[in-house]
Every structure is written in structure tokens, then in C-alpha cells.
Coordinates of N, CA and C in Angstrom, one line a residue:
M1 N -33.9 -11.7 -33.2 CA -32.6 -11.8 -32.5 C -32.9 -12.4 -31.1
K2 N -32.0 -13.4 -30.7 CA -32.2 -14.1 -29.4 C -31.6 -13.2 -28.3
A3 N -32.4 -13.0 -27.2 CA -31.9 -12.2 -26.1 C -30.8 -13.0 -25.4
K4 N -29.9 -12.2 -24.9 CA -28.8 -12.8 -24.1 C -29.3 -13.3 -22.8
A5 N -28.9 -14.5 -22.4 CA -29.3 -15.1 -21.2 C -28.7 -14.3 -20.0
K6 N -29.5 -14.1 -19.0 CA -29.0 -13.4 -17.8 C -28.1 -14.2 -16.9
E7 N -27.0 -13.6 -16.5 CA -26.1 -14.3 -15.6 C -26.6 -14.3 -14.2
I8 N -26.5 -15.5 -13.5 CA -26.9 -15.6 -12.2 C -25.7 -15.9 -11.3
P9 N -25.6 -15.4 -10.0 CA -24.5 -15.8 -9.2 C -24.8 -17.2 -8.6
V10 N -23.7 -18.0 -8.5 CA -23.7 -19.4 -8.0 C -22.4 -19.7 -7.3
I11 N -22.5 -20.6 -6.4 CA -21.4 -21.3 -5.8 C -21.4 -22.7 -6.3
V12 N -20.2 -23.1 -6.8 CA -20.1 -24.4 -7.4 C -19.0 -25.2 -6.7
T13 N -19.3 -26.5 -6.3 CA -18.3 -27.4 -5.8 C -17.9 -28.4 -6.8
T14 N -16.7 -29.0 -6.7 CA -16.2 -30.0 -7.6 C -15.7 -31.2 -6.9
I15 N -15.5 -32.3 -7.7 CA -15.1 -33.5 -7.1 C -13.7 -33.4 -6.5
H16 N -12.9 -32.4 -6.9 CA -11.6 -32.2 -6.3 C -11.7 -31.3 -5.1
R17 N -12.8 -31.1 -4.5 CA -13.1 -30.3 -3.3 C -12.9 -28.8 -3.6
G18 N -13.0 -28.4 -4.8 CA -12.9 -27.0 -5.1 C -14.2 -26.3 -4.8
V19 N -14.1 -25.0 -4.3 CA -15.3 -24.2 -4.0 C -15.1 -22.9 -4.8
F20 N -16.1 -22.6 -5.7 CA -16.0 -21.4 -6.5 C -17.3 -20.6 -6.5
F21 N -17.1 -19.3 -6.5 CA -18.2 -18.4 -6.7 C -18.1 -17.7 -8.0
G22 N -19.1 -17.5 -8.8 CA -19.1 -16.8 -10.0 C -20.5 -16.6 -10.6
Y23 N -20.5 -16.2 -11.9 CA -21.7 -15.9 -12.6 C -21.8 -16.8 -13.8
T24 N -23.0 -17.4 -14.0 CA -23.2 -18.3 -15.2 C -24.6 -18.1 -15.8
T25 N -24.8 -18.6 -17.0 CA -26.1 -18.5 -17.6 C -26.7 -19.9 -17.6
N26 N -25.9 -21.0 -17.3 CA -26.4 -22.3 -17.4 C -25.8 -23.2 -16.3
T27 N -26.6 -23.9 -15.5 CA -26.1 -24.8 -14.5 C -26.3 -26.2 -14.8
D28 N -26.8 -26.5 -16.0 CA -27.1 -27.9 -16.4 C -25.8 -28.5 -17.0
G29 N -25.7 -29.8 -16.9 CA -24.6 -30.5 -17.5 C -23.4 -30.7 -16.7
D30 N -22.3 -31.4 -17.3 CA -21.1 -31.7 -16.6 C -20.1 -30.6 -16.5
I31 N -20.3 -29.6 -17.3 CA -19.4 -28.5 -17.3 C -20.1 -27.2 -17.0
I32 N -19.6 -26.4 -16.2 CA -20.2 -25.1 -15.9 C -19.2 -24.0 -16.2
K33 N -19.5 -23.0 -17.0 CA -18.6 -21.9 -17.2 C -19.0 -20.8 -16.3
L34 N -18.0 -20.3 -15.6 CA -18.2 -19.1 -14.7 C -17.4 -17.9 -15.2
S35 N -18.1 -16.8 -15.2 CA -17.4 -15.5 -15.4 C -17.1 -14.9 -14.1
R36 N -16.0 -14.1 -14.0 CA -15.6 -13.4 -12.8 C -15.6 -14.4 -11.6
A37 N -15.1 -15.6 -11.8 CA -15.1 -16.6 -10.7 C -14.0 -16.3 -9.7
R38 N -14.3 -16.6 -8.5 CA -13.4 -16.5 -7.4 C -13.4 -17.9 -6.7
M39 N -12.2 -18.3 -6.3 CA -12.0 -19.6 -5.6 C -11.9 -19.4 -4.1
C40 N -12.5 -20.2 -3.3 CA -12.3 -20.1 -1.9 C -11.1 -21.1 -1.6
V41 N -10.0 -20.5 -1.3 CA -8.8 -21.2 -0.9 C -8.9 -21.7 0.5
Y42 N -9.5 -21.0 1.4 CA -9.6 -21.4 2.8 C -10.9 -20.7 3.3
W43 N -11.7 -21.4 4.1 CA -12.8 -20.7 4.8 C -12.6 -21.0 6.3
S44 N -12.9 -20.1 7.1 CA -12.7 -20.1 8.5 C -13.9 -20.8 9.2
A45 N -13.7 -21.3 10.4 CA -14.7 -22.0 11.2 C -16.0 -21.2 11.3
D46 N -15.9 -19.9 11.4 CA -17.1 -19.1 11.5 C -18.1 -19.2 10.4
M47 N -17.6 -19.8 9.2 CA -18.5 -20.0 8.1 C -19.4 -21.2 8.3
R48 N -19.0 -22.1 9.1 CA -19.8 -23.3 9.4 C -20.0 -24.1 8.1
G49 N -19.0 -24.1 7.2 CA -19.1 -24.9 6.0 C -19.6 -24.2 4.8
I50 N -19.8 -24.9 3.7 CA -20.1 -24.4 2.4 C -21.4 -23.6 2.5
F51 N -22.4 -24.1 3.2 CA -23.7 -23.4 3.2 C -23.6 -22.0 3.9
G52 N -22.6 -21.9 4.9 CA -22.4 -20.6 5.5 C -21.8 -19.6 4.4
L53 N -21.0 -20.1 3.5 CA -20.5 -19.3 2.4 C -21.6 -18.8 1.5
A54 N -22.6 -19.7 1.4 CA -23.8 -19.3 0.5 C -24.8 -18.4 1.3
E55 N -24.8 -18.5 2.6 CA -25.8 -17.7 3.3 C -25.2 -16.3 3.7
K56 N -24.0 -16.3 4.2 CA -23.4 -15.0 4.6 C -22.3 -14.5 3.7
G57 N -21.6 -15.4 3.0 CA -20.5 -15.0 2.2 C -19.2 -15.1 3.1
P58 N -18.0 -15.1 2.4 CA -16.8 -15.2 3.2 C -16.6 -14.0 4.1
S59 N -16.0 -14.4 5.3 CA -15.6 -13.3 6.3 C -14.2 -12.8 6.0
A60 N -13.8 -11.9 6.8 CA -12.4 -11.3 6.7 C -11.3 -12.4 6.9
T61 N -11.6 -13.5 7.6 CA -10.6 -14.5 7.9 C -10.5 -15.6 6.8
C62 N -11.4 -15.5 5.8 CA -11.4 -16.4 4.7 C -10.3 -16.0 3.7
R63 N -9.9 -16.9 2.8 CA -9.0 -16.6 1.7 C -9.7 -16.8 0.4
I64 N -10.0 -15.7 -0.3 CA -10.7 -15.7 -1.6 C -9.8 -15.2 -2.7
S65 N -9.7 -15.9 -3.8 CA -8.8 -15.5 -4.9 C -9.3 -14.3 -5.7
P66 N -8.5 -13.7 -6.5 CA -8.9 -12.7 -7.4 C -9.9 -13.4 -8.5
A67 N -10.6 -12.6 -9.2 CA -11.5 -13.1 -10.2 C -10.9 -13.5 -11.5
A68 N -11.5 -14.5 -12.2 CA -11.0 -15.0 -13.5 C -12.2 -15.8 -14.1
D69 N -12.2 -15.8 -15.4 CA -13.2 -16.7 -16.1 C -12.7 -18.1 -16.1
V70 N -13.6 -19.1 -15.9 CA -13.1 -20.5 -15.7 C -14.2 -21.4 -16.2
E71 N -13.8 -22.6 -16.6 CA -14.7 -23.7 -17.0 C -14.5 -24.8 -16.0
L72 N -15.5 -25.1 -15.3 CA -15.4 -26.1 -14.2 C -15.9 -27.5 -14.7
R73 N -15.3 -28.5 -14.3 CA -15.7 -29.9 -14.6 C -15.8 -30.7 -13.3
G74 N -16.5 -31.8 -13.3 CA -16.6 -32.6 -12.1 C -17.4 -32.0 -11.1
I75 N -18.6 -31.4 -11.5 CA -19.4 -30.7 -10.6 C -20.1 -31.6 -9.6
T76 N -20.1 -31.2 -8.3 CA -20.8 -32.0 -7.3 C -22.0 -31.2 -6.7
A77 N -22.0 -29.9 -6.8 CA -23.1 -29.1 -6.3 C -23.1 -27.7 -6.9
V78 N -24.3 -27.1 -7.0 CA -24.5 -25.8 -7.4 C -25.5 -25.1 -6.4
I79 N -25.0 -24.1 -5.8 CA -25.7 -23.5 -4.7 C -26.0 -22.0 -5.0
K80 N -27.2 -21.6 -4.7 CA -27.6 -20.2 -4.9 C -27.3 -19.4 -3.7
P81 N -26.4 -18.4 -3.8 CA -26.0 -17.6 -2.7 C -27.1 -16.5 -2.4
T82 N -27.1 -16.0 -1.2 CA -28.0 -14.9 -0.8 C -27.4 -13.6 -1.4
P83 N -28.2 -12.6 -1.5 CA -27.6 -11.3 -1.9 C -26.5 -10.8 -1.0
Q84 N -26.6 -11.0 0.3 CA -25.6 -10.7 1.3 C -24.3 -11.4 1.0
A85 N -24.4 -12.7 0.6 CA -23.3 -13.5 0.3 C -22.6 -13.0 -0.9
V86 N -23.4 -12.7 -2.0 CA -22.8 -12.2 -3.2 C -21.9 -10.9 -3.0
E87 N -22.4 -10.0 -2.1 CA -21.7 -8.8 -1.8 C -20.4 -9.2 -1.1
A88 N -20.4 -10.1 -0.2 CA -19.2 -10.5 0.5 C -18.2 -11.2 -0.4
W89 N -18.7 -12.0 -1.3 CA -17.8 -12.7 -2.3 C -17.1 -11.6 -3.2
E90 N -17.8 -10.6 -3.6 CA -17.3 -9.6 -4.4 C -16.2 -8.7 -3.7
R91 N -16.3 -8.6 -2.4 CA -15.3 -7.9 -1.7 C -14.0 -8.7 -1.6
S92 N -14.0 -10.0 -1.9 CA -12.8 -10.8 -2.0 C -11.9 -10.7 -0.8
P93 N -12.3 -11.0 0.4 CA -11.4 -10.8 1.5 C -10.2 -11.7 1.5
W94 N -9.0 -11.1 1.7 CA -7.8 -11.8 1.8 C -6.7 -10.9 2.4
K95 N -6.3 -11.0 3.6 CA -5.3 -10.1 4.2 C -4.0 -10.7 4.2

């Protein structure tokens, strides 16, 4: 019996300027399936860009969507977030 692949947390950007956080078992190819994905609708200046979202995770002034399973196309980057960032994404700040 084949062992189930372990999901890893990732941040994925797309050609349409989408920024998503979620979990996947495969980052190869033109399509990435994310489970429990959250979209960054807005990030504040304190993030200092996408890499800030990967290093620290979204702050209370960011706008992060609820989670959903999604299939992303037009991938431009796959970024490995820090454990601190994963915790912040999971809190899903949006006031």
C-alpha cells in the first residue's frame, strides 16, 4: 500500500497577482492543488511584500479570506513559509 504524501504549507502566487496560503503534496507543474487555502486580499505596508507574508505571516491589518480547497493555475512562485507565518495565516486576520 502506498503511503499518503505529507501535506506541506506553501504560499503560491499566480499570474493574476493572486497570493494564496495553503497545504499541498506537490508543487511541480502548472497546476497546484491547495487544501484549506486562504487568499490574501490585502496586505499592509508592515508586511514589506510577499516575503514578509512568508517570514512573519499576515498582521492584524491584513485581509485574509476564510479557507477553501482550490486548484491554482498560472503559478509564478511557490514560497515556503516559516512556522511563525503558518500560525499567523491560520489565525486568518480580518477585522
